[in-house]
Amino acid sequence: RQLLESDERSATITAAEDSELLVIKREDFERLCEESPEIGYKLIRNISKVLCSRLRRANKDILKLTTALSFALKG
């Protein structure tokens, strides 16, 4: 189950080298946010920053692709 949404996971990752991973279950995350709102706020704020950055990058990539497609179709 996803941390912030209930859909199936949206990505798969492969580590390039040996790694140590930590997992936090949704229930534990929600409890942490309820018991320590300041920590919960900081976590959500940081997750939001990452998502906004990725969305901006995706928008730029989409603009580049649609521009390239437009030129290709005209030529």
Coordinates of C-alpha atoms in Angstrom, one line a residue:
R1 CA 0.0 0.0 0.0
Q2 CA 1.2 3.4 -0.9
L3 CA 2.2 6.0 1.7
L4 CA 0.1 8.9 0.4
E5 CA -2.4 7.3 -2.0
S6 CA -4.2 4.0 -2.3
D7 CA -3.3 3.2 -6.0
E8 CA -0.9 0.6 -6.9
R9 CA 2.8 1.7 -6.8
S10 CA 3.8 3.8 -9.7
A11 CA 7.5 3.0 -10.0
T12 CA 10.1 0.4 -9.6
I13 CA 13.7 1.1 -8.5
T14 CA 16.9 -0.9 -8.7
A15 CA 19.8 0.1 -6.5
A16 CA 23.2 0.6 -8.3
E17 CA 25.0 -0.7 -5.2
D18 CA 24.3 -2.4 -1.9
S19 CA 21.9 -0.3 0.0
E20 CA 20.1 -0.2 3.3
L21 CA 16.4 0.7 3.1
L22 CA 13.9 1.8 5.7
V23 CA 10.2 1.3 5.2
I24 CA 7.4 3.2 6.9
K25 CA 3.9 1.9 6.7
R26 CA 1.1 4.2 6.0
E27 CA -0.5 3.6 9.4
D28 CA 2.8 4.5 11.2
F29 CA 3.2 7.6 9.0
E30 CA -0.3 8.7 9.8
R31 CA 0.2 8.1 13.5
L32 CA 3.5 10.0 13.5
C33 CA 1.8 13.0 11.8
E34 CA -1.1 12.9 14.3
E35 CA 1.2 12.6 17.3
S36 CA 3.8 15.0 16.1
P37 CA 2.2 17.6 13.8
E38 CA 5.4 19.6 13.4
I39 CA 7.3 16.6 12.1
G40 CA 4.3 15.6 9.9
Y41 CA 4.2 19.1 8.5
K42 CA 7.9 19.1 7.7
L43 CA 7.7 15.7 6.0
I44 CA 4.7 16.6 3.9
R45 CA 6.3 20.0 3.0
N46 CA 9.5 18.2 1.8
I47 CA 7.5 15.6 -0.2
S48 CA 5.6 18.5 -1.8
K49 CA 8.8 20.3 -2.8
V50 CA 10.0 17.1 -4.5
L51 CA 6.7 16.6 -6.3
C52 CA 6.5 20.2 -7.4
S53 CA 10.0 20.0 -8.8
R54 CA 9.3 16.8 -10.7
L55 CA 6.0 18.3 -12.1
R56 CA 7.9 21.4 -13.3
R57 CA 10.5 19.2 -15.0
A58 CA 7.8 17.1 -16.6
N59 CA 6.0 20.2 -17.9
K60 CA 9.2 21.4 -19.5
D61 CA 9.8 17.9 -21.0
I62 CA 6.2 17.9 -22.4
L63 CA 6.6 21.3 -23.9
K64 CA 9.9 20.2 -25.6
L65 CA 8.3 17.1 -27.0
T66 CA 5.1 18.8 -28.3
T67 CA 7.3 21.5 -29.9
A68 CA 9.5 18.9 -31.5
L69 CA 6.4 17.0 -32.7
S70 CA 4.9 20.1 -34.1
F71 CA 8.0 20.9 -36.1
A72 CA 8.2 17.3 -37.3
L73 CA 4.6 17.3 -38.5
K74 CA 5.1 20.6 -40.4
G75 CA 8.2 19.4 -42.2

